[in-house]
């Protein structure tokens, strides 16, 4: 008989599991990887217990989607003498599966600290249950020869473990040891190379030296599973200087802490956040800093330098995932800055050559380089998650969550490649009923990012086959769009540019809560900006999905907008939004809060010019942030709105409820939400007897309620039962809650799992796939 | 599902490759974008070139090469003459630092100069709207006179037409010019290893114009850079390629050099060339930066009228010569010409201050990107 097991079943110790189960139940035959699946051929019939055990006793990393039993197959084949694992058979087809990277398991951790163990202190300890997978996998099936470990052949001891059915490492594709595995290398700036790859050197010594350097406040460039990190003492006063050297502005750094106890010294994770922090995926989780209830923005905590995530009430934290991390934390007692090693917006460094180039550059911010010679096949940055109660919302999908194949909720037999928009670009592929979401790449402003996208595109073609359709953003000048256009011409396949917020709307609907793109729903997208079909920059939108149509049903009132530079200087945005109501004199006063007389005059003189216009939610919040004096100059995208959220923490969100009730009008069939009162109330608020904190909280809520109410009208007049809430502003949880409240409760509101631009390529793929049905 | 004609996405997979399609694309009406120096302008030129049959003199350079000037070899072979023409419409006619008269002489002198020609004489044709103030006309002709004297190039012939009120907006000037070529400079001559030098801050002219048009209020007066470049060009070592960035700014000028220098039939060898420039080396005035930031413009795409960008293998001498000329005081080396790499079709790359690489493409308009 033949048994076919589908799902994530390769590279996760499934064949050894089948092997021991077969021994136990005296099954004779063999098991092998067959294409993306695992196939068992057995003589005669097998016991029910064996079949049950296949699923119920499966190894922890396996994800089984189906078990197909064919009793007639091989019914007359010769009797097998025993049970064996045989080499993989490659089956034509592109049902691609690669397992995700998974944190080092407890058994392997025990090996690390056991002095007599062969792998005592070995930085790449792994077994069937743990270790890197996607990041080192080149193609399917997940056999050693198809991974970065193909460069390293087993020593006799590892070989023995690999072929011993009784061993935890039996048939584990990624095992190695000090004898036969990759070598750790430490290089210091002002000193000789500690040891080359060729030399053996003592790894433990190198890790000890690394700890010493970190204790001195030095900055390291350290190789992780999916890319390099900048690493330094997160309590060190050097954090501020390092920030400057790497052009990060105020963009928050991620932190790695030894364990939950250490996290709780500077932050206060909730129950659900703790659970996620300790999960095998080990994402970066945004948690509230400690002591911020009283004083949100001046965190004076010796357990975390204030420049780690300046002016914010949250900090991104992860726990150690690789054996190397655990070894380091044995030697230090402070949390580490652990942030992707890249230039702002560019892909994270993955190759040793790039790392060396950065390390040896004249103006390098790095003091030492800790690397190894195991090649990273697929760049995957750390995943970044913010919990909405029990539900994780992804700011970035990466290690532990890619490839993360998901089943499409509708039948689709063709292949769509979607290239994303600008920020948080990634490639998604909808193919043969499944959706693959590739890892975060970078910001599609840069050649480096489009070059990387091109490489990934080619790789995915080898995994999934040539696309039938390519999808991209409507904005013609994003590098992702330019690339999509070029590739569609080269491959002679149609190009489907998808409006930004249309993609946001369809991003969640393929897998959760029975949503399907064919269903009727209302979508609320609260976002930064995306090019609309009328050349206006949209971003505060309510759409109606009905009877297969998709239309813009309402939006925030259109306000003048002066483009990229004013996104960096939100007071300019505020001034341009106030100008039509305020006139020159009053707007001039507003500008004087942050600019000198001459500059204010100049800005004012620009305001009458013909610029573009926007309906963005993010830009309104930016303007409020500037007017309240929370953030008048942004050092990274989204900073003003993020800081506004932090400043609103603990504020009374129901102050000025009457004044802030926003008016909804109707213009050419669309509902328009006027936002002027939100800005107006900020001007001179100091004299109105209300605190900035209460005002910030109230404005956030008023805007959320307002757009929720616009949606409510659409929901009620169309008898809609489902609502999707998406867009980058949704990460502001207080705001998202207000939107939900505004919708009136008659429809179920689903917050998109990946509401920011990290979810765009998936949404484009789903929309384009829907068009091609 | 879905409605194929939805405004939320559109299919657009085909290249406009054939001439017929280019013509089709223009059919209907000419738009302002067709004159803005970007992609649409190139489409318009393609249409015109395809309709003209006699494009060149024997052994010369004709209209289809789209150089700044045409080249004509005299019948006896003793001399090569550069010949160019340009029409000036500018709103407003008077702007800080110059006016349409000054501009019309400088522009033609510059088109000759960047080809390595020594301008000999220019013509001047005026199309004047009925009712145009004589006083203004006097001022404008006065400026033409000053420009001609500054450049040392006489205005030797001309023509005048008066049009009915409302049929044109004030005044249009056409100038043509001829020059003598000793050492030819083409915008297709950039070579791998060359240094790219620009003679001064970019974008002054465009922003000066805009400041009047939109009523921008600068702390200090920003003046147009319009000036005749012939003496500057004659003072520097012969470059491999030169171009005065006018409409479309430095961006268009560099793209043109990169594109033309990569055509296999020209002297460029192998895979063609790329131009790589550094953002923090490009001279841009503070006022120009601020105005561009506010208005969502890219300073590199804003027009100049008195700047030249050259590709040369004698960077030190060129910089020295430029800096000692009154029009080249702000000269800067901004980048290098390198061999074509990678698969991208693009030819001009900007290294940002933070270390990323941006592709500079000719575009019709700048749409805000930040999302
Ligand atoms: Zn393990
Ligand atoms: Zn070994």
Coordinates of N, CA and C in Angstrom, one line a residue, chain B residues 155-328:
Chain B
X155 N 24.6 89.4 -33.3 CA 23.3 89.0 -33.8 C 23.2 89.6 -35.2
X156 N 23.2 88.7 -36.2 CA 23.5 89.1 -37.6 C 22.2 89.2 -38.5
X157 N 21.1 88.6 -38.1 CA 19.9 88.7 -38.9 C 18.7 88.4 -38.1
X158 N 17.6 88.6 -38.6 CA 16.4 88.4 -37.8 C 15.1 88.6 -38.6
X159 N 14.0 88.5 -37.8 CA 12.7 88.7 -38.4 C 11.7 89.1 -37.4
X160 N 10.6 89.8 -37.7 CA 9.6 90.2 -36.7 C 8.2 89.9 -37.3
X161 N 7.4 89.3 -36.4 CA 6.0 89.1 -36.8 C 5.1 89.7 -35.6
X162 N 4.0 90.3 -36.0 CA 3.1 90.7 -34.9 C 1.8 89.8 -35.1
X163 N 1.4 89.2 -34.0 CA 0.2 88.3 -34.1 C -1.0 89.0 -33.4
X164 N -2.2 88.6 -33.8 CA -3.4 89.2 -33.2 C -3.5 89.0 -31.7
X165 N -4.0 89.9 -31.0 CA -4.1 89.8 -29.6 C -4.8 88.4 -29.2
X166 N -4.2 87.8 -28.2 CA -4.8 86.5 -27.7 C -4.3 85.3 -28.5
X167 N -3.6 85.5 -29.6 CA -3.2 84.3 -30.3 C -1.9 83.7 -29.8
X168 N -1.1 84.6 -29.1 CA 0.1 84.1 -28.4 C 0.1 84.8 -27.1
X169 N 1.0 84.4 -26.2 CA 1.0 85.0 -24.9 C 2.2 85.9 -24.8
X170 N 2.1 87.2 -25.2 CA 3.1 88.2 -25.1 C 4.1 88.1 -26.2
X171 N 5.1 87.3 -26.0 CA 6.3 87.3 -26.9 C 6.9 85.9 -27.0
X172 N 7.3 85.6 -28.3 CA 8.0 84.4 -28.5 C 9.3 84.7 -29.3
X173 N 10.4 84.2 -28.8 CA 11.7 84.5 -29.6 C 12.3 83.2 -30.1
X174 N 12.7 83.3 -31.3 CA 13.5 82.2 -31.9 C 14.9 82.7 -32.2
X175 N 15.9 81.9 -31.8 CA 17.2 82.3 -32.2 C 17.9 81.0 -32.9
X176 N 18.7 81.3 -33.9 CA 19.5 80.2 -34.5 C 21.0 80.7 -34.4
X177 N 21.9 79.8 -34.5 CA 23.3 80.2 -34.4 C 24.2 79.2 -35.2
X178 N 25.3 79.8 -35.6 CA 26.3 78.9 -36.2 C 27.6 79.1 -35.5
X179 N 28.4 78.0 -35.5 CA 29.7 78.1 -34.9 C 30.7 77.3 -35.7
X180 N 32.0 77.5 -35.4 CA 33.1 76.9 -36.1 C 33.6 75.7 -35.2
X181 N 33.7 74.6 -35.7 CA 34.1 73.4 -34.9 C 35.6 73.1 -35.1
X182 N 36.4 73.2 -34.1 CA 37.8 72.7 -34.2 C 37.8 71.3 -33.6
X183 N 37.5 71.2 -32.3 CA 37.5 69.9 -31.6 C 36.1 69.6 -31.2
X184 N 35.6 68.6 -31.9 CA 34.2 68.2 -31.6 C 34.0 67.5 -30.3
X185 N 32.9 67.9 -29.5 CA 32.5 67.2 -28.3 C 31.1 66.7 -28.5
X186 N 30.9 65.4 -28.3 CA 29.5 64.9 -28.5 C 29.0 64.4 -27.2
X187 N 27.7 64.4 -27.0 CA 27.2 63.9 -25.8 C 27.1 62.4 -25.7
X188 N 27.7 61.8 -26.8 CA 27.8 60.3 -26.8 C 29.2 59.9 -26.5
X189 N 30.1 60.8 -26.1 CA 31.5 60.4 -26.0 C 32.0 60.0 -24.6
X190 N 31.1 59.9 -23.6 CA 31.6 59.5 -22.3 C 32.3 58.2 -22.3
X191 N 33.4 58.1 -21.5 CA 34.2 56.9 -21.5 C 34.4 56.4 -20.1
X192 N 34.4 55.1 -19.9 CA 34.6 54.5 -18.6 C 35.9 55.1 -18.0
X193 N 35.7 55.5 -16.7 CA 36.9 56.1 -16.0 C 36.8 57.6 -16.0
X194 N 35.9 58.2 -16.8 CA 35.8 59.7 -16.8 C 35.3 60.2 -15.5
X195 N 35.6 61.4 -15.1 CA 35.0 62.1 -14.0 C 33.9 63.0 -14.5
X196 N 32.8 63.0 -13.8 CA 31.7 63.9 -14.2 C 31.8 65.1 -13.3
X197 N 31.8 66.3 -14.0 CA 31.9 67.6 -13.4 C 30.8 68.5 -13.8
X198 N 30.2 69.2 -12.8 CA 29.2 70.1 -13.2 C 29.7 71.5 -12.8
X199 N 29.4 72.5 -13.6 CA 30.1 73.8 -13.5 C 29.6 74.7 -12.3
X200 N 28.4 74.3 -11.7 CA 27.9 75.1 -10.6 C 26.6 74.6 -10.1
X201 N 26.0 75.2 -9.1 CA 24.8 74.7 -8.5 C 23.7 74.5 -9.5
X202 N 22.9 73.5 -9.3 CA 21.9 73.2 -10.3 C 20.5 73.6 -9.8
X203 N 19.6 73.9 -10.8 CA 18.2 74.2 -10.5 C 17.9 75.6 -10.2
X204 N 18.9 76.5 -10.2 CA 18.6 77.9 -9.9 C 17.6 78.5 -10.9
X205 N 17.8 78.3 -12.2 CA 16.9 78.9 -13.2 C 15.5 78.5 -13.0
X206 N 15.3 77.2 -12.9 CA 13.9 76.7 -12.8 C 13.2 77.3 -11.5
X207 N 13.9 77.3 -10.4 CA 13.3 77.7 -9.2 C 13.1 79.2 -9.2
X208 N 14.1 80.0 -9.8 CA 13.9 81.4 -9.9 C 12.6 81.8 -10.6
X209 N 12.4 81.0 -11.7 CA 11.2 81.3 -12.5 C 10.0 80.9 -11.7
X210 N 10.0 79.8 -11.0 CA 8.9 79.3 -10.2 C 8.6 80.3 -9.1
X211 N 9.7 80.9 -8.6 CA 9.5 81.8 -7.4 C 8.6 83.0 -7.8
X212 N 8.8 83.4 -9.1 CA 8.0 84.5 -9.5 C 6.6 84.1 -9.8
X213 N 6.5 82.9 -10.5 CA 5.2 82.4 -11.0 C 4.4 82.1 -9.8
X214 N 4.9 81.5 -8.7 CA 4.1 81.0 -7.6 C 4.2 81.9 -6.4
X215 N 5.0 83.0 -6.6 CA 5.1 84.0 -5.5 C 5.8 83.4 -4.3
X216 N 6.9 82.6 -4.5 CA 7.6 82.1 -3.4 C 8.5 83.2 -2.8
X217 N 8.5 83.2 -1.4 CA 9.3 84.3 -0.8 C 10.5 83.8 -0.2
X218 N 11.7 84.0 -0.9 CA 12.9 83.6 -0.3 C 13.5 84.7 0.5
X219 N 14.4 84.3 1.5 CA 15.1 85.2 2.3 C 16.0 86.1 1.5
X220 N 16.7 85.5 0.6 CA 17.6 86.2 -0.3 C 17.1 85.9 -1.7
X221 N 17.3 86.9 -2.6 CA 16.8 86.7 -4.0 C 17.6 85.6 -4.7
X222 N 16.8 84.7 -5.2 CA 17.4 83.6 -6.0 C 17.3 84.0 -7.5
X223 N 18.5 84.1 -8.1 CA 18.5 84.5 -9.5 C 18.8 83.3 -10.5
X224 N 18.2 83.5 -11.7 CA 18.5 82.5 -12.7 C 19.9 82.4 -13.0
X225 N 20.4 81.3 -13.4 CA 21.8 81.1 -13.7 C 22.1 81.3 -15.2
X226 N 21.1 81.8 -16.0 CA 21.3 81.9 -17.4 C 22.5 82.7 -17.7
X227 N 23.4 82.1 -18.6 CA 24.6 82.8 -19.0 C 25.2 82.1 -20.2
X228 N 26.0 82.9 -21.0 CA 26.6 82.2 -22.2 C 27.9 81.4 -21.7
X229 N 27.9 80.2 -22.2 CA 29.0 79.3 -21.7 C 30.2 79.2 -22.6
X230 N 30.2 80.0 -23.7 CA 31.3 79.7 -24.7 C 32.7 80.0 -24.2
X231 N 32.9 81.0 -23.4 CA 34.2 81.3 -22.9 C 34.6 80.2 -21.9
X232 N 33.7 79.8 -21.0 CA 34.0 78.7 -20.1 C 34.4 77.5 -20.8
X233 N 33.6 77.1 -21.8 CA 33.9 75.8 -22.5 C 35.3 75.9 -23.2
X234 N 35.6 77.1 -23.7 CA 36.9 77.3 -24.4 C 38.1 77.3 -23.4
X235 N 37.8 77.5 -22.1 CA 38.9 77.6 -21.2 C 39.2 76.2 -20.6
X236 N 38.4 75.2 -20.8 CA 38.7 73.9 -20.1 C 39.3 72.9 -21.1
X237 N 40.0 71.9 -20.6 CA 40.6 70.9 -21.5 C 39.4 70.2 -22.2
X238 N 39.6 69.8 -23.5 CA 38.6 69.1 -24.3 C 38.0 67.9 -23.5
X239 N 36.7 68.0 -23.2 CA 36.1 66.8 -22.5 C 35.6 65.8 -23.5
X240 N 35.4 64.5 -23.0 CA 34.8 63.5 -23.8 C 33.4 63.7 -24.2
X241 N 32.6 64.3 -23.2 CA 31.2 64.6 -23.5 C 30.8 65.8 -22.7
X242 N 29.9 66.6 -23.2 CA 29.4 67.7 -22.5 C 28.0 68.0 -22.8
X243 N 27.2 68.6 -21.9 CA 25.8 68.9 -22.1 C 25.4 70.0 -21.2
X244 N 24.6 70.9 -21.7 CA 24.1 71.9 -20.7 C 22.7 71.4 -20.3
X245 N 22.6 71.2 -19.0 CA 21.3 70.7 -18.5 C 20.2 71.8 -18.5
X246 N 19.3 71.8 -19.5 CA 18.3 72.7 -19.5 C 17.0 72.1 -19.0
X247 N 15.9 72.0 -19.9 CA 14.7 71.3 -19.4 C 15.0 69.9 -18.9
X248 N 14.4 69.5 -17.8 CA 14.7 68.2 -17.3 C 15.9 68.1 -16.4
X249 N 16.7 69.3 -16.4 CA 17.7 69.4 -15.4 C 18.9 68.4 -15.6
X250 N 19.7 68.3 -14.6 CA 20.9 67.5 -14.5 C 20.5 66.0 -14.9
X251 N 19.4 65.6 -14.3 CA 18.9 64.3 -14.5 C 18.8 63.9 -16.0
X252 N 18.1 64.7 -16.8 CA 17.9 64.5 -18.2 C 19.3 64.5 -18.9
X253 N 20.1 65.5 -18.6 CA 21.4 65.7 -19.2 C 22.2 64.4 -19.1
X254 N 22.3 63.9 -17.8 CA 23.1 62.8 -17.6 C 22.5 61.5 -18.2
X255 N 21.2 61.4 -18.2 CA 20.6 60.3 -18.8 C 20.9 60.2 -20.3
X256 N 20.8 61.4 -20.9 CA 21.1 61.5 -22.4 C 22.5 61.1 -22.7
X257 N 23.5 61.6 -21.8 CA 24.9 61.2 -22.1 C 25.0 59.7 -21.9
X258 N 24.4 59.1 -20.8 CA 24.6 57.7 -20.5 C 24.0 56.8 -21.6
X259 N 22.8 57.2 -22.1 CA 22.1 56.5 -23.1 C 22.9 56.5 -24.4
X260 N 23.3 57.7 -24.9 CA 24.0 57.9 -26.2 C 25.4 57.3 -26.1
X261 N 26.0 57.4 -25.0 CA 27.4 56.9 -24.9 C 27.4 55.3 -24.9
X262 N 26.2 54.8 -24.7 CA 26.1 53.3 -24.6 C 25.7 52.7 -26.0
X263 N 25.4 53.5 -27.0 CA 25.0 53.0 -28.3 C 26.3 52.3 -28.9
X264 N 26.2 51.0 -29.3 CA 27.4 50.3 -29.7 C 28.1 51.0 -30.9
X265 N 27.3 51.7 -31.8 CA 28.0 52.2 -32.9 C 28.8 53.4 -32.6
X266 N 28.6 54.0 -31.4 CA 29.5 55.1 -31.1 C 30.8 54.6 -30.5
X267 N 31.7 55.4 -30.1 CA 33.0 54.9 -29.7 C 33.0 54.1 -28.4
X268 N 31.9 54.1 -27.7 CA 31.8 53.3 -26.5 C 32.0 51.8 -26.8
X269 N 32.8 51.1 -26.0 CA 33.0 49.7 -26.3 C 32.2 48.8 -25.3
X270 N 32.1 47.5 -25.7 CA 31.5 46.6 -24.8 C 30.1 46.8 -24.4
X271 N 29.8 46.8 -23.1 CA 28.5 46.7 -22.6 C 27.9 48.1 -22.4
X272 N 28.6 49.1 -22.7 CA 28.1 50.5 -22.5 C 28.5 51.0 -21.2
X273 N 28.0 52.2 -20.9 CA 28.5 52.9 -19.7 C 27.3 53.2 -18.7
X274 N 27.7 53.5 -17.5 CA 26.8 54.0 -16.5 C 27.4 55.2 -15.9
X275 N 26.5 56.1 -15.4 CA 27.0 57.3 -14.7 C 26.6 57.1 -13.2
X276 N 27.6 57.2 -12.3 CA 27.3 57.1 -10.9 C 27.7 58.4 -10.2
X277 N 26.7 59.1 -9.6 CA 27.0 60.3 -9.0 C 26.6 60.3 -7.5
X278 N 27.3 61.2 -6.7 CA 27.1 61.2 -5.3 C 26.2 62.3 -4.9
X279 N 25.1 62.0 -4.2 CA 24.1 63.0 -3.8 C 24.8 64.2 -3.0
X280 N 25.7 63.8 -2.1 CA 26.3 64.9 -1.2 C 27.3 65.7 -2.0
X281 N 27.7 65.4 -3.2 CA 28.7 66.2 -3.9 C 28.0 67.1 -4.9
X282 N 26.7 66.9 -5.2 CA 26.0 67.7 -6.2 C 25.7 69.1 -5.6
X283 N 26.2 70.2 -6.2 CA 26.0 71.5 -5.6 C 24.5 71.9 -5.9
X284 N 23.8 72.2 -4.8 CA 22.4 72.7 -4.9 C 22.3 73.7 -3.8
X285 N 21.8 74.9 -4.2 CA 21.6 76.0 -3.3 C 20.6 75.7 -2.2
X286 N 20.8 76.2 -1.0 CA 19.9 76.0 0.1 C 18.4 76.3 -0.3
X287 N 18.3 77.5 -1.0 CA 16.9 77.9 -1.4 C 16.3 77.0 -2.3
X288 N 17.1 76.5 -3.3 CA 16.6 75.6 -4.3 C 16.1 74.3 -3.6
X289 N 16.9 73.8 -2.6 CA 16.6 72.6 -1.9 C 15.2 72.8 -1.2
X290 N 15.2 73.9 -0.5 CA 14.0 74.2 0.4 C 12.7 74.2 -0.5
X291 N 12.8 75.0 -1.6 CA 11.7 75.1 -2.5 C 11.3 73.7 -3.1
X292 N 12.2 73.0 -3.5 CA 12.0 71.7 -4.1 C 11.3 70.8 -3.0
X293 N 11.8 70.8 -1.8 CA 11.2 70.0 -0.8 C 9.7 70.4 -0.6
X294 N 9.5 71.6 -0.5 CA 8.1 72.1 -0.2 C 7.2 71.7 -1.4
X295 N 7.7 71.8 -2.6 CA 6.8 71.7 -3.8 C 6.9 70.2 -4.3
X296 N 7.6 69.4 -3.7 CA 7.7 68.0 -4.1 C 8.4 67.9 -5.5
X297 N 9.5 68.7 -5.7 CA 10.2 68.6 -6.9 C 11.6 68.0 -6.6
X298 N 12.2 67.4 -7.6 CA 13.6 66.9 -7.4 C 14.5 67.9 -8.0
X299 N 15.4 68.5 -7.2 CA 16.3 69.6 -7.7 C 17.1 69.1 -8.9
X300 N 17.4 67.8 -9.0 CA 18.1 67.3 -10.2 C 17.3 67.3 -11.5
X301 N 16.0 67.5 -11.3 CA 15.2 67.6 -12.6 C 14.7 69.0 -12.9
X302 N 15.3 70.0 -12.1 CA 14.9 71.4 -12.4 C 15.9 72.0 -13.3
X303 N 15.3 72.9 -14.2 CA 16.1 73.4 -15.3 C 17.3 74.4 -14.8
X304 N 18.4 74.3 -15.6 CA 19.4 75.3 -15.5 C 19.5 76.0 -16.9
X305 N 20.2 77.2 -17.0 CA 20.4 77.8 -18.3 C 21.8 78.3 -18.4
X306 N 22.6 78.0 -17.4 CA 24.0 78.5 -17.5 C 25.0 77.6 -16.9
X307 N 24.6 76.3 -16.9 CA 25.5 75.3 -16.3 C 25.9 74.3 -17.4
X308 N 27.0 73.6 -17.2 CA 27.4 72.6 -18.1 C 27.9 71.4 -17.3
X309 N 27.6 70.2 -17.8 CA 28.1 69.0 -17.1 C 29.0 68.3 -18.2
X310 N 30.2 68.0 -17.7 CA 31.2 67.4 -18.6 C 31.7 66.0 -18.1
X311 N 32.0 65.1 -19.0 CA 32.7 63.9 -18.7 C 34.1 64.0 -19.2
X312 N 35.1 63.9 -18.3 CA 36.5 64.2 -18.7 C 37.5 63.2 -18.1
X313 N 38.6 63.0 -18.8 CA 39.7 62.2 -18.1 C 40.7 63.2 -17.6
X314 N 40.4 64.5 -17.6 CA 41.4 65.4 -17.0 C 40.7 66.2 -15.9
X315 N 40.3 65.6 -14.8 CA 39.4 66.2 -13.8 C 40.1 67.4 -13.1
X316 N 41.4 67.2 -12.7 CA 42.0 68.3 -12.0 C 42.1 69.6 -12.8
X317 N 42.6 69.4 -14.0 CA 42.8 70.6 -14.9 C 41.4 71.2 -15.2
X318 N 40.4 70.4 -15.4 CA 39.1 70.9 -15.8 C 38.5 71.7 -14.6
X319 N 38.6 71.1 -13.4 CA 38.1 71.8 -12.2 C 38.8 73.1 -12.0
X320 N 40.1 73.1 -12.1 CA 40.9 74.3 -11.9 C 40.5 75.4 -12.9
X321 N 40.4 75.0 -14.2 CA 40.0 75.9 -15.2 C 38.6 76.5 -14.9
X322 N 37.7 75.6 -14.6 CA 36.3 76.1 -14.3 C 36.3 77.1 -13.2
X323 N 37.0 76.7 -12.1 CA 36.9 77.5 -10.9 C 37.5 78.9 -11.1
X324 N 38.5 79.0 -12.1 CA 39.1 80.3 -12.3 C 38.2 81.1 -13.3
X325 N 37.2 80.6 -13.8 CA 36.3 81.3 -14.7 C 35.1 81.8 -13.9
X326 N 34.6 83.0 -14.2 CA 33.5 83.6 -13.3 C 32.3 82.7 -13.3
X327 N 32.0 81.9 -14.3 CA 30.8 81.1 -14.4 C 31.0 79.7 -13.8
X328 N 32.2 79.4 -13.4 CA 32.5 78.0 -12.9 C 33.0 78.0 -11.5

